[in-house]
Amino acid sequence: MSAADPHHSIFPEWLRKGLDGLYLLSGWAAGLFLISIFVIMLALSAGRPLGIDVPAGDDFASWAMAASAFLGLAHTFRSGEMIRVGLLVERLTGRTRQLFEILALLIGSTAAVYFAWYAFDMNRTSWEFNDLAQGVIAMPLWIPQIGFSGGLIILAIAMVDELVHVLFGGLPRYEKPAPDTPEEAIERAIQSGA
């Protein structure tokens, strides 16, 4: 892969594999939390008629839902599946398009880092003050908050990673190439639920 290759990474190969592995691991964790929501909801639904109580099941399902949503952000972003309004950027070409991509990534990275910092600070504060959940099980709140703050931190890393990549002349990796055939366009629309 040459330096002129727009998909070439400026990072060493071990770091590129590590970052891509982090995004994939985050996506897998989001999927596991999604499965845990299903299991909890199934236990709650099946347990009621049988007289089996699942203590704090609703709380655990809520925490798993938040973890699933936030841990899935970085993988969704890098896979090109995040909803993106590209009406303007998609009409641009060349250097102008690259500048608009950089501007969009700079704004997005700034927002992601801002939210990640405050999510981390909230998590740290919960740890320091030993905040407990108000539900049936008095769980320390920093534990379920890890999915929220961790997901935002990983998203911030992914966005800054992409910003650096595009700043050094790379093509955005979150963009999928245009479909080659009408059938491929239809297949993508079906897969995305559009």
mmCIF file of C-alpha atoms in Angstrom:
data_model
loop_
_atom_site.group_PDB
_atom_site.id
_atom_site.type_symbol
_atom_site.label_atom_id
_atom_site.label_comp_id
_atom_site.label_asym_id
_atom_site.label_seq_id
_atom_site.Cartn_x
_atom_site.Cartn_y
_atom_site.Cartn_z
ATOM 1 C CA MET A 1 0.000 0.000 0.000
ATOM 2 C CA SER A 2 1.544 3.280 -1.056
ATOM 3 C CA ALA A 3 1.275 6.608 0.729
ATOM 4 C CA ALA A 4 -0.760 7.888 -2.252
ATOM 5 C CA ASP A 5 -3.416 5.246 -1.544
ATOM 6 C CA PRO A 6 -6.410 7.133 -0.074
ATOM 7 C CA HIS A 7 -7.173 4.218 2.262
ATOM 8 C CA HIS A 8 -3.595 4.075 3.592
ATOM 9 C CA SER A 9 -3.335 4.697 7.329
ATOM 10 C CA ILE A 10 -0.726 7.080 8.734
ATOM 11 C CA PHE A 11 -0.688 4.999 11.910
ATOM 12 C CA PRO A 12 1.612 1.999 12.347
ATOM 13 C CA GLU A 13 -0.062 -1.266 11.396
ATOM 14 C CA TRP A 14 -0.226 -2.494 15.019
ATOM 15 C CA LEU A 15 -2.038 0.689 16.082
ATOM 16 C CA ARG A 16 -4.427 0.563 13.118
ATOM 17 C CA LYS A 17 -5.296 -3.065 13.947
ATOM 18 C CA GLY A 18 -5.684 -2.167 17.621
ATOM 19 C CA LEU A 19 -8.064 0.723 16.885
ATOM 20 C CA ASP A 20 -10.099 -1.327 14.409
ATOM 21 C CA GLY A 21 -10.203 -4.143 16.969
ATOM 22 C CA LEU A 22 -11.430 -1.699 19.635
ATOM 23 C CA TYR A 23 -14.285 -0.549 17.384
ATOM 24 C CA LEU A 24 -15.211 -4.137 16.540
ATOM 25 C CA LEU A 25 -15.046 -5.213 20.202
ATOM 26 C CA SER A 26 -17.275 -2.285 21.127
ATOM 27 C CA GLY A 27 -19.776 -3.395 18.481
ATOM 28 C CA TRP A 28 -19.735 -6.965 19.797
ATOM 29 C CA ALA A 29 -20.259 -5.706 23.357
ATOM 30 C CA ALA A 30 -23.256 -3.682 22.137
ATOM 31 C CA GLY A 31 -24.653 -6.845 20.570
ATOM 32 C CA LEU A 32 -24.169 -8.820 23.785
ATOM 33 C CA PHE A 33 -26.005 -6.151 25.762
ATOM 34 C CA LEU A 34 -28.804 -6.336 23.204
ATOM 35 C CA ILE A 35 -29.033 -10.092 23.762
ATOM 36 C CA SER A 36 -29.046 -9.521 27.528
ATOM 37 C CA ILE A 37 -32.037 -7.181 27.120
ATOM 38 C CA PHE A 38 -33.873 -9.981 25.311
ATOM 39 C CA VAL A 39 -33.018 -12.495 28.041
ATOM 40 C CA ILE A 40 -34.060 -10.116 30.850
ATOM 41 C CA MET A 41 -37.319 -9.198 29.135
ATOM 42 C CA LEU A 42 -38.040 -12.871 28.444
ATOM 43 C CA ALA A 43 -37.390 -13.719 32.107
ATOM 44 C CA LEU A 44 -39.645 -10.882 33.233
ATOM 45 C CA SER A 45 -42.443 -11.891 30.852
ATOM 46 C CA ALA A 46 -42.241 -15.623 31.503
ATOM 47 C CA GLY A 47 -41.668 -15.170 35.225
ATOM 48 C CA ARG A 48 -44.800 -13.167 35.984
ATOM 49 C CA PRO A 49 -47.349 -15.926 35.205
ATOM 50 C CA LEU A 50 -45.163 -18.431 37.054
ATOM 51 C CA GLY A 51 -44.851 -16.224 40.126
ATOM 52 C CA ILE A 52 -41.090 -15.774 39.609
ATOM 53 C CA ASP A 53 -39.827 -12.304 40.417
ATOM 54 C CA VAL A 54 -36.720 -10.927 38.721
ATOM 55 C CA PRO A 55 -35.463 -8.272 41.156
ATOM 56 C CA ALA A 56 -34.641 -4.984 39.427
ATOM 57 C CA GLY A 57 -35.146 -6.584 36.012
ATOM 58 C CA ASP A 58 -36.414 -3.317 34.567
ATOM 59 C CA ASP A 59 -33.345 -1.482 35.896
ATOM 60 C CA PHE A 60 -30.961 -4.035 34.395
ATOM 61 C CA ALA A 61 -32.792 -3.935 31.057
ATOM 62 C CA SER A 62 -32.561 -0.117 31.036
ATOM 63 C CA TRP A 63 -28.855 -0.150 31.834
ATOM 64 C CA ALA A 64 -28.232 -2.790 29.170
ATOM 65 C CA MET A 65 -30.172 -0.689 26.643
ATOM 66 C CA ALA A 66 -28.021 2.375 27.358
ATOM 67 C CA ALA A 67 -24.824 0.307 27.159
ATOM 68 C CA SER A 68 -25.943 -1.281 23.886
ATOM 69 C CA ALA A 69 -26.789 2.081 22.323
ATOM 70 C CA PHE A 70 -23.588 3.867 23.321
ATOM 71 C CA LEU A 71 -21.131 0.988 22.839
ATOM 72 C CA GLY A 72 -22.470 0.511 19.314
ATOM 73 C CA LEU A 73 -21.775 4.091 18.211
ATOM 74 C CA ALA A 74 -18.116 3.765 17.158
ATOM 75 C CA HIS A 75 -18.651 0.542 15.215
ATOM 76 C CA THR A 76 -21.736 1.997 13.540
ATOM 77 C CA PHE A 77 -19.779 5.146 12.609
ATOM 78 C CA ARG A 78 -16.833 3.220 11.165
ATOM 79 C CA SER A 79 -19.106 0.834 9.256
ATOM 80 C CA GLY A 80 -20.774 3.739 7.466
ATOM 81 C CA GLU A 81 -24.145 2.891 8.988
ATOM 82 C CA MET A 82 -24.583 6.003 11.128
ATOM 83 C CA ILE A 83 -27.258 8.350 9.853
ATOM 84 C CA ARG A 84 -25.537 11.225 8.146
ATOM 85 C CA VAL A 85 -26.986 14.193 6.328
ATOM 86 C CA GLY A 86 -24.814 14.488 3.255
ATOM 87 C CA LEU A 87 -27.020 16.554 0.979
ATOM 88 C CA LEU A 88 -24.356 19.224 0.595
ATOM 89 C CA VAL A 89 -21.173 17.167 0.921
ATOM 90 C CA GLU A 90 -22.326 14.525 -1.562
ATOM 91 C CA ARG A 91 -22.694 17.177 -4.269
ATOM 92 C CA LEU A 92 -19.128 18.436 -3.837
ATOM 93 C CA THR A 93 -15.977 17.003 -5.400
ATOM 94 C CA GLY A 94 -12.233 17.263 -5.059
ATOM 95 C CA ARG A 95 -10.556 19.582 -2.595
ATOM 96 C CA THR A 96 -13.819 21.369 -1.721
ATOM 97 C CA ARG A 97 -15.395 18.090 -0.645
ATOM 98 C CA GLN A 98 -12.318 17.172 1.387
ATOM 99 C CA LEU A 99 -12.461 20.529 3.205
ATOM 100 C CA PHE A 100 -16.150 20.051 4.024
ATOM 101 C CA GLU A 101 -15.445 16.486 5.241
ATOM 102 C CA ILE A 102 -12.674 17.845 7.472
ATOM 103 C CA LEU A 103 -14.979 20.567 8.806
ATOM 104 C CA ALA A 104 -17.743 18.031 9.521
ATOM 105 C CA LEU A 105 -15.276 15.670 11.220
ATOM 106 C CA LEU A 106 -13.784 18.532 13.236
ATOM 107 C CA ILE A 107 -17.223 19.566 14.519
ATOM 108 C CA GLY A 108 -18.203 15.941 15.180
ATOM 109 C CA SER A 109 -14.907 15.144 16.910
ATOM 110 C CA THR A 110 -15.186 18.232 19.100
ATOM 111 C CA ALA A 111 -18.724 17.284 20.140
ATOM 112 C CA ALA A 112 -17.755 13.635 20.750
ATOM 113 C CA VAL A 113 -14.726 14.585 22.873
ATOM 114 C CA TYR A 114 -16.833 17.100 24.833
ATOM 115 C CA PHE A 115 -19.560 14.547 25.615
ATOM 116 C CA ALA A 116 -17.010 11.786 26.316
ATOM 117 C CA TRP A 117 -15.184 14.010 28.816
ATOM 118 C CA TYR A 118 -18.360 14.881 30.715
ATOM 119 C CA ALA A 119 -19.588 11.275 30.650
ATOM 120 C CA PHE A 120 -16.225 10.181 32.073
ATOM 121 C CA ASP A 121 -16.446 12.948 34.701
ATOM 122 C CA MET A 122 -19.961 11.805 35.670
ATOM 123 C CA ASN A 123 -18.698 8.223 35.952
ATOM 124 C CA ARG A 124 -15.732 9.315 38.083
ATOM 125 C CA THR A 125 -17.985 11.421 40.333
ATOM 126 C CA SER A 126 -20.338 8.457 40.852
ATOM 127 C CA TRP A 127 -17.312 6.366 41.839
ATOM 128 C CA GLU A 128 -15.946 9.005 44.257
ATOM 129 C CA PHE A 129 -19.277 9.620 46.004
ATOM 130 C CA ASN A 130 -20.333 5.967 45.840
ATOM 131 C CA ASP A 131 -23.696 6.869 44.257
ATOM 132 C CA LEU A 132 -26.160 4.007 44.474
ATOM 133 C CA ALA A 133 -29.121 3.150 42.267
ATOM 134 C CA GLN A 134 -32.500 3.968 43.800
ATOM 135 C CA GLY A 135 -34.089 0.699 42.681
ATOM 136 C CA VAL A 136 -34.583 -2.646 44.416
ATOM 137 C CA ILE A 137 -30.869 -3.469 44.166
ATOM 138 C CA ALA A 138 -28.594 -0.716 45.480
ATOM 139 C CA MET A 139 -25.947 -1.107 42.779
ATOM 140 C CA PRO A 140 -23.132 1.452 42.575
ATOM 141 C CA LEU A 141 -24.110 3.683 39.632
ATOM 142 C CA TRP A 142 -20.598 3.834 38.199
ATOM 143 C CA ILE A 143 -20.980 0.206 37.056
ATOM 144 C CA PRO A 144 -23.884 0.708 34.616
ATOM 145 C CA GLN A 145 -22.472 4.119 33.647
ATOM 146 C CA ILE A 146 -19.358 2.454 32.229
ATOM 147 C CA GLY A 147 -21.273 1.405 29.092
ATOM 148 C CA PHE A 148 -22.436 4.982 28.528
ATOM 149 C CA SER A 149 -19.116 6.721 29.160
ATOM 150 C CA GLY A 150 -17.053 3.941 27.549
ATOM 151 C CA GLY A 151 -19.148 4.067 24.391
ATOM 152 C CA LEU A 152 -18.745 7.840 24.125
ATOM 153 C CA ILE A 153 -14.989 7.617 24.729
ATOM 154 C CA ILE A 154 -14.613 4.982 22.003
ATOM 155 C CA LEU A 155 -16.743 7.094 19.629
ATOM 156 C CA ALA A 156 -14.523 10.119 20.332
ATOM 157 C CA ILE A 157 -11.437 8.014 19.553
ATOM 158 C CA ALA A 158 -13.032 6.794 16.298
ATOM 159 C CA MET A 159 -13.969 10.307 15.203
ATOM 160 C CA VAL A 160 -10.543 11.774 15.976
ATOM 161 C CA ASP A 161 -8.971 8.765 14.218
ATOM 162 C CA GLU A 162 -11.069 9.494 11.123
ATOM 163 C CA LEU A 163 -10.328 13.229 11.308
ATOM 164 C CA VAL A 164 -6.572 12.559 11.328
ATOM 165 C CA HIS A 165 -6.976 10.095 8.445
ATOM 166 C CA VAL A 166 -8.857 12.627 6.279
ATOM 167 C CA LEU A 167 -6.530 15.505 7.279
ATOM 168 C CA PHE A 168 -3.623 13.517 5.857
ATOM 169 C CA GLY A 169 -5.392 13.056 2.526
ATOM 170 C CA GLY A 170 -7.254 9.802 3.072
ATOM 171 C CA LEU A 171 -10.775 9.193 1.861
ATOM 172 C CA PRO A 172 -13.380 8.913 4.634
ATOM 173 C CA ARG A 173 -13.611 5.247 5.566
ATOM 174 C CA TYR A 174 -17.175 5.630 6.809
ATOM 175 C CA GLU A 175 -18.416 6.309 3.286
ATOM 176 C CA LYS A 176 -19.471 3.359 1.238
ATOM 177 C CA PRO A 177 -18.631 3.418 -2.461
ATOM 178 C CA ALA A 178 -21.500 4.140 -4.839
ATOM 179 C CA PRO A 179 -23.414 1.017 -5.885
ATOM 180 C CA ASP A 180 -22.268 -0.481 -9.192
ATOM 181 C CA THR A 181 -25.671 -1.783 -10.253
ATOM 182 C CA PRO A 182 -29.310 -0.920 -9.580
ATOM 183 C CA GLU A 183 -29.669 -4.306 -7.872
ATOM 184 C CA GLU A 184 -26.866 -3.410 -5.445
ATOM 185 C CA ALA A 185 -28.581 -0.077 -4.668
ATOM 186 C CA ILE A 186 -31.838 -1.915 -3.953
ATOM 187 C CA GLU A 187 -30.034 -4.464 -1.769
ATOM 188 C CA ARG A 188 -28.388 -1.669 0.273
ATOM 189 C CA ALA A 189 -31.719 0.076 0.705
ATOM 190 C CA ILE A 190 -33.288 -3.171 1.940
ATOM 191 C CA GLN A 191 -30.423 -3.816 4.368
ATOM 192 C CA SER A 192 -30.567 -0.301 5.783
ATOM 193 C CA GLY A 193 -34.324 -0.425 6.211
ATOM 194 C CA ALA A 194 -34.885 2.552 3.915
#
